[in-house]
Short mmCIF file of C-alpha atoms and ligand atoms in Angstrom, two decimals:
data_model
loop_
_atom_site.label_atom_id
_atom_site.label_comp_id
_atom_site.label_asym_id
_atom_site.label_seq_id
_atom_site.Cartn_x
_atom_site.Cartn_y
_atom_site.Cartn_z
CA UNK A 1 -5.14 10.50 -28.83
CA UNK A 2 -4.14 8.95 -32.19
CA UNK A 3 -1.97 5.91 -31.96
CA UNK A 4 0.37 7.12 -34.44
CA UNK A 5 1.06 10.27 -32.51
CA UNK A 6 1.71 8.44 -29.38
CA UNK A 7 4.23 6.17 -31.45
CA UNK A 8 5.79 9.14 -32.96
CA UNK A 9 6.22 11.04 -29.63
CA UNK A 10 7.60 7.69 -28.09
CA UNK A 11 10.48 7.56 -30.76
CA UNK A 12 11.46 11.17 -30.19
CA UNK A 13 11.42 10.55 -26.54
CA UNK A 14 13.53 7.36 -26.72
CA UNK A 15 16.17 9.63 -28.47
CA UNK A 16 16.19 12.24 -25.91
CA UNK A 17 16.62 9.73 -23.11
CA UNK A 18 19.30 7.93 -25.01
CA UNK A 19 21.26 11.28 -25.17
CA UNK A 20 21.56 10.84 -21.30
CA UNK A 21 22.33 7.00 -21.65
CA UNK A 22 19.01 5.92 -20.39
CA UNK A 23 17.73 2.91 -22.24
CA UNK A 24 13.77 3.42 -22.31
CA UNK A 25 12.92 -0.09 -23.55
CA UNK A 26 14.90 -1.70 -20.66
CA UNK A 27 13.15 0.72 -18.29
CA UNK A 28 9.71 -0.33 -19.36
CA UNK A 29 10.59 -3.98 -18.99
CA UNK A 30 11.78 -3.13 -15.36
CA UNK A 31 8.40 -1.39 -14.72
CA UNK A 32 6.51 -4.47 -15.70
CA UNK A 33 8.14 -6.28 -12.93
CA UNK A 34 7.02 -3.89 -10.26
CA UNK A 35 3.72 -5.00 -8.85
CA UNK A 36 1.76 -2.69 -6.56
CA UNK A 37 -0.42 -4.14 -3.84
CA UNK A 38 -3.69 -2.41 -4.44
CA UNK A 39 -5.57 -2.03 -1.02
CA UNK A 40 -9.30 -3.30 -1.27
CA UNK A 41 -10.61 -0.73 1.23
CA UNK A 42 -10.79 2.20 -1.14
CA UNK A 43 -13.73 0.52 -2.89
CA UNK A 44 -16.09 0.82 0.34
CA UNK A 45 -14.52 3.25 2.73
CA UNK A 46 -12.94 0.67 5.01
CA UNK A 47 -16.30 -0.81 5.82
CA UNK A 48 -15.80 -4.62 5.28
CA UNK A 49 -18.43 -7.37 5.00
CA UNK A 50 -18.99 -8.40 8.72
CA UNK A 51 -22.60 -9.08 9.55
CA UNK A 52 -22.67 -6.50 12.45
CA UNK A 53 -20.35 -4.08 10.77
CA UNK A 54 -20.35 -0.82 12.97
CA UNK A 55 -18.81 2.49 12.51
CA UNK A 56 -15.16 2.88 11.37
CA UNK A 57 -12.89 2.93 14.51
CA UNK A 58 -9.25 3.13 15.40
CA UNK A 59 -9.12 7.07 14.77
CA UNK A 60 -9.38 6.36 11.00
CA UNK A 61 -11.85 8.69 9.07
CA UNK A 62 -13.14 8.61 5.61
CA UNK A 63 -14.93 11.73 4.57
CA UNK A 64 -17.41 12.34 1.74
CA UNK A 65 -20.42 10.40 0.56
CA UNK A 66 -19.92 10.21 -3.13
CA UNK A 67 -22.50 7.67 -4.38
CA UNK A 68 -21.61 4.20 -5.71
CA UNK A 69 -19.93 2.60 -2.90
CA UNK A 70 -19.41 -1.20 -3.09
CA UNK A 71 -22.09 -2.75 -0.83
CA UNK A 72 -20.97 -6.36 -1.14
CA UNK A 73 -18.13 -8.66 -2.23
CA UNK A 74 -19.69 -8.97 -5.73
CA UNK A 75 -19.82 -5.14 -6.16
CA UNK A 76 -16.20 -4.89 -4.80
CA UNK A 77 -14.80 -7.57 -7.24
CA UNK A 78 -16.61 -5.89 -10.16
CA UNK A 79 -15.12 -2.48 -9.08
CA UNK A 80 -11.53 -3.86 -8.64
CA UNK A 81 -11.68 -5.68 -12.01
CA UNK A 82 -12.64 -2.24 -13.47
CA UNK A 83 -9.72 -0.53 -11.79
CA UNK A 84 -7.18 -3.24 -12.90
CA UNK A 85 -8.49 -2.78 -16.51
CA UNK A 86 -7.62 0.96 -16.47
CA UNK A 87 -3.91 0.61 -15.19
CA UNK A 88 -1.17 -0.75 -17.04
CA UNK A 89 0.84 -4.00 -15.64
CA UNK A 90 -0.09 -6.56 -13.20
CA UNK A 91 -0.98 -5.57 -9.75
CA UNK A 92 -1.74 -7.45 -6.45
CA UNK A 93 -4.65 -7.03 -4.18
CA UNK A 94 -4.27 -6.39 -0.37
CA UNK A 95 -7.18 -7.63 1.60
CA UNK A 96 -8.17 -6.84 5.34
CA UNK A 97 -9.63 -9.51 7.53
CA UNK A 98 -13.04 -7.94 7.60
CA UNK A 99 -13.51 -8.62 3.94
CA UNK A 100 -14.06 -12.33 4.33
CA UNK A 101 -17.22 -14.00 3.15
CA UNK A 102 -19.05 -14.61 6.47
CA UNK A 103 -22.49 -15.31 4.96
CA UNK A 104 -25.20 -14.39 7.16
CA UNK A 105 -23.43 -15.57 10.42
CA UNK A 106 -21.62 -13.33 12.99
CA UNK A 107 -18.10 -14.67 12.78
CA UNK A 108 -15.89 -12.71 15.29
CA UNK A 109 -12.38 -11.79 14.59
CA UNK A 110 -11.00 -14.63 16.83
CA UNK A 111 -13.03 -17.05 14.75
CA UNK A 112 -12.11 -16.37 11.03
CA UNK A 113 -10.49 -19.04 9.05
CA UNK A 114 -9.46 -20.04 5.56
CA UNK A 115 -13.10 -20.97 4.88
CA UNK A 116 -14.05 -17.40 4.75
CA UNK A 117 -11.58 -16.55 2.13
CA UNK A 118 -11.98 -19.33 -0.11
CA UNK A 119 -13.79 -17.11 -2.50
CA UNK A 120 -11.06 -14.66 -2.71
CA UNK A 121 -8.53 -17.41 -3.28
CA UNK A 122 -10.58 -18.72 -6.12
CA UNK A 123 -11.17 -15.17 -7.56
CA UNK A 124 -7.35 -14.53 -7.18
CA UNK A 125 -6.57 -17.65 -9.13
CA UNK A 126 -9.14 -16.69 -11.86
CA UNK A 127 -7.98 -13.46 -12.54
CA UNK A 128 -4.18 -13.86 -11.87
CA UNK A 129 -4.23 -11.32 -9.01
CA UNK A 130 -1.90 -12.35 -6.18
CA UNK A 131 -3.10 -11.64 -2.49
CA UNK A 132 -1.43 -9.81 0.48
CA UNK A 133 -3.36 -9.59 3.87
CA UNK A 134 -4.04 -7.50 6.98
CA UNK A 135 -5.20 -8.34 10.37
CA UNK A 136 -8.12 -5.79 11.42
CA UNK A 137 -7.63 -4.69 14.78
CA UNK A 138 -10.14 -1.67 14.62
CA UNK A 139 -13.88 -1.05 14.22
CA UNK A 140 -14.67 -3.52 16.94
CA UNK A 141 -16.11 -3.32 20.42
CA UNK A 142 -13.02 -5.01 21.84
CA UNK A 143 -11.02 -2.02 20.40
CA UNK A 144 -13.21 0.69 21.65
CA UNK A 145 -11.15 1.47 24.70
CA UNK A 146 -8.30 2.38 22.50
CA UNK A 147 -6.19 -0.72 22.92
CA UNK A 148 -5.90 -4.08 21.30
CA UNK A 149 -2.62 -6.01 21.34
CA UNK A 150 -1.29 -3.59 24.14
CA UNK A 151 -4.41 -3.77 26.12
CA UNK A 152 -4.26 -4.24 29.88
CA UNK A 153 -7.45 -6.20 29.62
CA UNK A 154 -6.08 -9.76 29.34
CA UNK A 155 -9.21 -11.03 27.64
CA UNK A 156 -9.12 -8.37 24.99
CA UNK A 157 -5.23 -8.82 24.71
CA UNK A 158 -5.70 -12.58 24.06
CA UNK A 159 -8.64 -11.94 21.57
CA UNK A 160 -6.43 -9.82 19.41
CA UNK A 161 -3.48 -12.18 19.64
CA UNK A 162 -5.80 -14.94 18.51
CA UNK A 163 -6.92 -12.74 15.51
CA UNK A 164 -3.37 -12.04 14.32
CA UNK A 165 -2.66 -15.63 14.61
CA UNK A 166 -5.45 -16.58 12.46
CA UNK A 167 -4.71 -13.85 10.04
CA UNK A 168 -1.08 -15.17 9.53
CA UNK A 169 -2.37 -18.73 8.82
CA UNK A 170 -4.71 -17.37 6.16
CA UNK A 171 -1.75 -15.38 4.70
CA UNK A 172 0.31 -18.47 4.53
CA UNK A 173 -2.48 -20.30 2.91
CA UNK A 174 -2.87 -17.63 0.24
CA UNK A 175 0.74 -17.77 -0.24
CA UNK A 176 0.76 -21.61 -0.81
CA UNK A 177 -2.19 -21.16 -3.26
CA UNK A 178 -0.67 -18.50 -5.50
CA UNK A 179 2.98 -19.88 -5.19
CA UNK A 180 4.38 -16.57 -3.88
CA UNK A 181 4.62 -14.76 -0.74
CA UNK A 182 1.63 -12.98 0.90
CA UNK A 183 2.89 -10.15 3.07
CA UNK A 184 0.82 -9.81 6.07
CA UNK A 185 0.74 -6.39 7.82
CA UNK A 186 -0.10 -5.60 11.39
CA UNK A 187 -1.14 -2.04 12.21
CA UNK A 188 -2.99 -1.41 15.61
CA UNK A 189 -4.64 1.91 16.57
CA UNK A 190 -3.41 1.61 20.30
CA UNK A 191 -2.84 4.83 22.01
CA UNK A 192 -4.42 7.67 24.10
CA UNK A 193 -5.64 11.10 23.65
CA UNK A 194 -4.09 12.59 26.53
CA UNK A 195 -0.80 12.28 28.63
CA UNK A 196 0.01 8.80 29.31
CA UNK A 197 1.75 7.57 32.32
CA UNK A 198 2.65 3.98 31.53
CA UNK A 199 3.97 4.30 27.90
CA UNK A 200 6.74 1.61 28.87
CA UNK A 201 3.94 -0.74 30.19
CA UNK A 202 1.82 -0.62 27.03
CA UNK A 203 4.92 -0.94 24.66
CA UNK A 204 6.06 -3.97 26.78
CA UNK A 205 2.64 -5.60 26.42
CA UNK A 206 2.72 -4.92 22.60
CA UNK A 207 6.08 -6.67 22.40
CA UNK A 208 4.93 -9.64 24.29
CA UNK A 209 1.58 -9.94 22.34
CA UNK A 210 3.38 -9.71 19.17
CA UNK A 211 5.86 -12.38 19.94
CA UNK A 212 2.98 -14.57 21.09
CA UNK A 213 0.98 -13.76 17.72
CA UNK A 214 4.11 -14.43 15.67
CA UNK A 215 5.26 -17.58 17.36
CA UNK A 216 4.35 -19.87 14.66
CA UNK A 217 6.85 -19.59 11.80
CA UNK A 218 5.93 -19.98 8.15
CA UNK A 219 8.13 -20.59 5.29
CA UNK A 220 8.91 -17.07 3.93
CA UNK A 221 7.70 -18.35 0.49
CA UNK A 222 4.25 -18.57 1.91
CA UNK A 223 4.06 -15.45 4.02
CA UNK A 224 6.08 -12.62 5.57
CA UNK A 225 5.09 -10.39 8.52
CA UNK A 226 5.25 -6.56 8.49
CA UNK A 227 4.65 -4.10 11.30
CA UNK A 228 3.36 -0.62 10.67
CA UNK A 229 3.95 2.24 12.83
CA UNK A 230 2.19 5.61 13.10
CA UNK A 231 2.66 9.21 14.73
CA UNK A 232 -0.81 9.75 15.66
CA UNK A 233 -4.47 9.17 15.07
CA UNK A 234 -7.67 10.76 16.03
CA UNK A 235 -8.16 10.03 19.62
CA UNK A 236 -4.55 8.88 19.99
CA UNK A 237 -2.86 12.42 19.66
CA UNK A 238 -0.67 12.14 22.77
CA UNK A 239 0.63 8.57 22.65
CA UNK A 240 0.61 5.94 20.07
CA UNK A 241 2.04 2.57 21.39
CA UNK A 242 3.25 1.36 17.91
CA UNK A 243 5.55 4.18 17.19
CA UNK A 244 8.26 4.22 14.67
CA UNK A 245 11.05 3.55 17.13
CA UNK A 246 9.10 0.64 18.62
CA UNK A 247 8.55 -1.01 15.38
CA UNK A 248 11.94 -0.38 13.99
CA UNK A 249 13.40 -2.07 16.87
CA UNK A 250 10.85 -4.89 16.69
CA UNK A 251 11.32 -5.52 13.05
CA UNK A 252 15.25 -5.53 13.30
CA UNK A 253 15.15 -7.84 16.33
CA UNK A 254 12.66 -10.17 15.01
CA UNK A 255 13.91 -10.29 11.36
CA UNK A 256 10.46 -9.18 9.84
CA UNK A 257 9.52 -6.47 7.56
CA UNK A 258 9.14 -2.87 8.56
CA UNK A 259 6.03 -1.11 7.07
CA UNK A 260 6.61 2.50 6.42
CA UNK A 261 3.42 4.59 5.58
CA UNK A 262 4.17 7.79 3.90
CA UNK A 263 1.36 9.53 5.90
CA UNK A 264 2.62 8.36 9.24
CA UNK A 265 5.40 10.94 10.20
CA UNK A 266 5.68 14.58 11.06
CA UNK A 267 4.76 16.58 7.99
CA UNK A 268 8.41 17.96 7.82
CA UNK A 269 10.01 14.49 7.95
CA UNK A 270 10.92 13.17 4.59
CA UNK A 271 9.82 9.50 4.12
CA UNK A 272 12.06 9.06 1.14
CA UNK A 273 15.07 9.70 3.35
CA UNK A 274 14.20 7.03 5.82
CA UNK A 275 14.27 4.09 3.50
CA UNK A 276 18.12 4.02 3.10
CA UNK A 277 18.42 4.29 6.79
CA UNK A 278 16.19 1.44 7.83
CA UNK A 279 17.66 -0.75 4.91
CA UNK A 280 21.02 -0.81 6.88
CA UNK A 281 19.32 -2.90 9.28
CA UNK A 282 16.16 -4.61 7.98
CA UNK A 283 16.22 -6.96 4.85
CA UNK A 284 12.79 -6.03 3.46
CA UNK A 285 10.31 -3.23 3.72
CA UNK A 286 6.73 -2.77 3.01
CA UNK A 287 5.57 0.60 1.93
CA UNK A 288 2.18 2.32 2.21
CA UNK A 289 2.06 4.76 -0.41
CA UNK A 290 -0.31 7.62 0.37
CA UNK A 291 -0.51 11.37 0.61
CA UNK A 292 -0.68 12.98 3.95
CA UNK A 293 -2.47 16.32 4.01
CA UNK A 294 -2.54 18.22 7.46
CA UNK A 295 -4.13 15.72 10.02
CA UNK A 296 -5.12 13.23 7.40
CA UNK A 297 -2.69 10.59 6.28
CA UNK A 298 -4.71 8.85 3.47
CA UNK A 299 -5.36 11.32 0.51
CA UNK A 300 -5.14 9.80 -2.88
CA UNK A 301 -1.70 9.52 -4.10
CA UNK A 302 -0.42 12.09 -6.60
CA UNK A 303 2.92 12.31 -8.23
CA UNK A 304 4.24 14.63 -5.69
CA UNK A 305 8.01 15.18 -4.54
CA UNK A 306 7.44 12.68 -1.73
CA UNK A 307 6.10 9.80 -3.87
CA UNK A 308 8.90 10.67 -6.51
CA UNK A 309 11.63 10.62 -3.86
CA UNK A 310 10.50 7.35 -2.53
CA UNK A 311 10.66 5.83 -6.02
CA UNK A 312 14.04 7.49 -6.74
CA UNK A 313 15.41 6.04 -3.56
CA UNK A 314 14.31 2.58 -4.38
CA UNK A 315 16.01 2.89 -7.90
CA UNK A 316 19.29 4.42 -6.55
CA UNK A 317 19.40 1.67 -3.96
CA UNK A 318 18.52 -1.06 -6.48
CA UNK A 319 15.75 -1.97 -3.80
CA UNK A 320 12.60 -2.59 -5.97
CA UNK A 321 13.28 -6.41 -5.68
CA UNK A 322 13.13 -6.51 -1.95
CA UNK A 323 10.49 -3.77 -1.34
CA UNK A 324 6.81 -4.55 -1.22
CA UNK A 325 4.89 -1.52 -2.31
CA UNK A 326 1.37 -1.23 -0.92
CA UNK A 327 -1.05 1.67 -1.41
CA UNK A 328 -3.21 3.03 1.39
CA UNK A 329 -5.55 5.95 0.78
CA UNK A 330 -9.33 6.26 0.99
CA UNK A 331 -11.34 9.20 -0.41
CA UNK A 332 -15.34 8.95 -0.36
CA UNK A 333 -15.68 12.44 -1.60
CA UNK A 334 -14.96 11.68 -5.34
CA UNK A 335 -15.76 8.65 -7.74
CA UNK A 336 -13.98 6.02 -5.78
CA UNK A 337 -12.87 3.96 -8.86
CA UNK A 338 -11.57 7.30 -10.18
CA UNK A 339 -9.65 7.66 -6.78
CA UNK A 340 -8.14 4.27 -7.30
CA UNK A 341 -7.23 4.62 -10.96
CA UNK A 342 -5.81 8.10 -10.57
CA UNK A 343 -3.70 7.05 -7.37
CA UNK A 344 -2.41 3.84 -8.93
CA UNK A 345 -1.39 5.61 -12.03
CA UNK A 346 0.42 8.32 -10.15
CA UNK A 347 2.27 5.87 -8.16
CA UNK A 348 3.30 4.19 -11.36
CA UNK A 349 4.27 7.41 -13.04
CA UNK A 350 6.45 8.29 -10.15
CA UNK A 351 8.08 4.80 -10.36
CA UNK A 352 8.68 5.29 -14.13
CA UNK A 353 9.96 8.88 -13.49
CA UNK A 354 12.50 7.40 -11.23
CA UNK A 355 13.40 4.54 -13.52
CA UNK A 356 14.24 7.07 -16.31
CA UNK A 357 16.97 8.69 -14.17
CA UNK A 358 20.49 8.53 -15.39
CA UNK A 359 21.49 7.46 -11.92
CA UNK A 360 25.07 6.22 -12.83
CA UNK A 361 25.91 9.61 -14.36
CA UNK A 362 24.54 11.40 -11.37
CA UNK A 363 26.40 9.23 -8.75
CA UNK A 364 29.55 9.74 -10.69
CA UNK A 365 29.15 13.49 -10.62
CA UNK A 366 28.59 13.39 -7.01
CA UNK A 367 31.50 11.17 -6.39
CA UNK A 368 33.71 13.62 -8.44
CA UNK A 369 32.38 16.62 -6.47
CA UNK A 370 30.87 17.79 -9.61
CA UNK A 371 27.71 19.16 -7.68
CA UNK A 372 26.68 21.85 -10.15
CA UNK A 373 26.59 19.13 -12.97
CA UNK A 374 24.41 16.79 -10.66
CA UNK A 375 21.98 19.67 -10.01
CA UNK A 376 21.76 20.81 -13.57
CA UNK A 377 21.09 17.22 -15.02
CA UNK A 378 18.46 16.47 -12.14
CA UNK A 379 16.75 19.92 -13.36
CA UNK A 380 17.07 18.90 -17.09
CA UNK A 381 15.47 15.55 -16.40
CA UNK A 382 12.32 17.17 -15.33
CA UNK A 383 11.52 18.48 -18.77
CA UNK A 384 12.53 15.32 -20.78
CA UNK A 385 9.44 13.85 -22.61
CA UNK A 386 8.34 11.75 -19.60
CA UNK A 387 4.79 11.84 -20.65
CA UNK A 388 5.40 10.34 -24.02
CA UNK A 389 6.93 7.33 -22.56
CA UNK A 390 4.05 6.87 -20.03
CA UNK A 391 1.52 7.25 -22.80
CA UNK A 392 3.35 4.52 -24.83
CA UNK A 393 3.41 2.22 -21.94
CA UNK A 394 -0.29 2.51 -21.38
CA UNK A 395 -0.80 2.10 -25.31
CA UNK A 396 1.42 -1.10 -25.14
CA UNK A 397 -0.59 -2.47 -22.10
CA UNK A 398 -3.91 -1.71 -23.92
CA UNK A 399 -5.26 0.54 -21.22
CA UNK A 400 -6.60 4.17 -21.80
CA UNK A 401 -3.91 6.70 -22.66
CA UNK A 402 -3.44 9.76 -20.88
CA UNK A 403 -6.70 11.41 -19.67
CA UNK A 404 -8.78 8.90 -21.63
CA UNK A 405 -9.21 7.03 -18.31
CA UNK A 406 -11.41 9.89 -17.08
CA UNK A 407 -14.04 9.15 -19.59
CA UNK A 408 -13.84 5.44 -18.99
CA UNK A 409 -14.36 6.07 -15.29
CA UNK A 410 -17.31 8.16 -16.06
CA UNK A 411 -18.89 5.49 -18.39
CA UNK A 412 -18.44 2.92 -15.43
CA UNK A 413 -20.14 5.38 -13.18
CA UNK A 414 -23.03 5.77 -15.53
CA UNK A 415 -23.34 1.98 -16.19
CA UNK A 416 -22.71 0.41 -12.77
CA UNK A 417 -22.14 2.86 -9.88
CA UNK A 418 -25.24 5.09 -10.57
CA UNK A 419 -27.42 1.85 -9.94
CA UNK A 420 -26.43 1.63 -6.27
CA UNK A 421 -28.71 3.60 -4.28
C1 RNT B 1 -3.80 3.39 9.59
C2 RNT B 1 -3.01 2.57 8.79
C3 RNT B 1 -3.51 1.18 8.19
C4 RNT B 1 -4.80 1.44 7.50
C5 RNT B 1 -5.24 0.14 6.84
C6 RNT B 1 -6.84 0.27 6.63
O1 RNT B 1 -3.39 4.64 9.89
O2 RNT B 1 -2.30 3.40 7.70
O3 RNT B 1 -2.49 0.91 7.15
O4 RNT B 1 -4.86 2.48 6.66
O5 RNT B 1 -4.94 -0.93 7.53
ZN1 ZN B 2 -1.06 2.28 6.17
#
């Protein structure tokens, strides 16, 4: 697209938004301050770099075998840098514990330490990409029976407690190095395929294990804990220990973050509606933006009603400042870099769309009982020249405008990904 056309369209768009009292320039400055925590695991189908890495476990599934998957840390870093260069703004990186630099040694999960993440800390400093972290409690022999922190096998339970302890230590270290908080998220696959008798017992064990793993307190300027619930997984259809109620109670009572994954609820539940409910009780939330499709909770994000509503709710509650926005999707059936870029840009578009809302006017209509006016203005906003603002934002940030990133991904595939066979 010609630069002049983008600029012309933007000037006209500004006027249109101005007519409903929305200041586009302020909005774009606000968008700059929202940093997404990009998950590292779309680059390699959640494989990780452990020496004896086995099959993906924990009921997670990545389908497809598109060529070009990152096979080592160097390739992953090259891919991630490409991804960051194709999206506007400054984003973070969310690492999983299995992505350490373990060399040729077998380093078990209860042995990992900051040494294995020095390379990531250096990379993070070099490129100005701040880090978040995740314990990995799946894809491991000690998780094969379906239980980790809630295991009735005391050896396994202690093993996983030690793992989470170490991951929190690494997180705090990242936070100190980068000078801002590293969010550490814990998700466990624990559950059962069929009718479970001792639901109470498993949940009590999970509570006790978390308390042990979280015993050491770190300054919030270094790290914060989040816990992530799920409705079901493959192999845990009947019972999931870490359910929404469990973690909601845990996060409130322990003063930690609740992680809400957009794909972890019944399909008719609206995640955008939950945020204002949980914010009555928890101080901070971590989101996992994703797109649920039937049984899968991890399709590439699109600018759909669900993602837009989540963004609108954050805007309406003025909660962007206290909400960490992580992404969590994995698709191996398409170009993985393309999946990243398209998903990240759709999350950003949803946020921009929400920021361009004349919220004060809508709220006034609502309070005055002018519900027709509320409905009509919401509908009108859908056909305002939102795309012209987005295109300008990309131009301003020197990244491909509109569909131009499709060709950029294609070039990278030819130049880099196609050599990986
Ligand atoms: C699994 C959870 C979890 C994982 C990542 C890999 O259902 O969503 O967040 O996707 O930790
Ligand atoms: Zn998730």
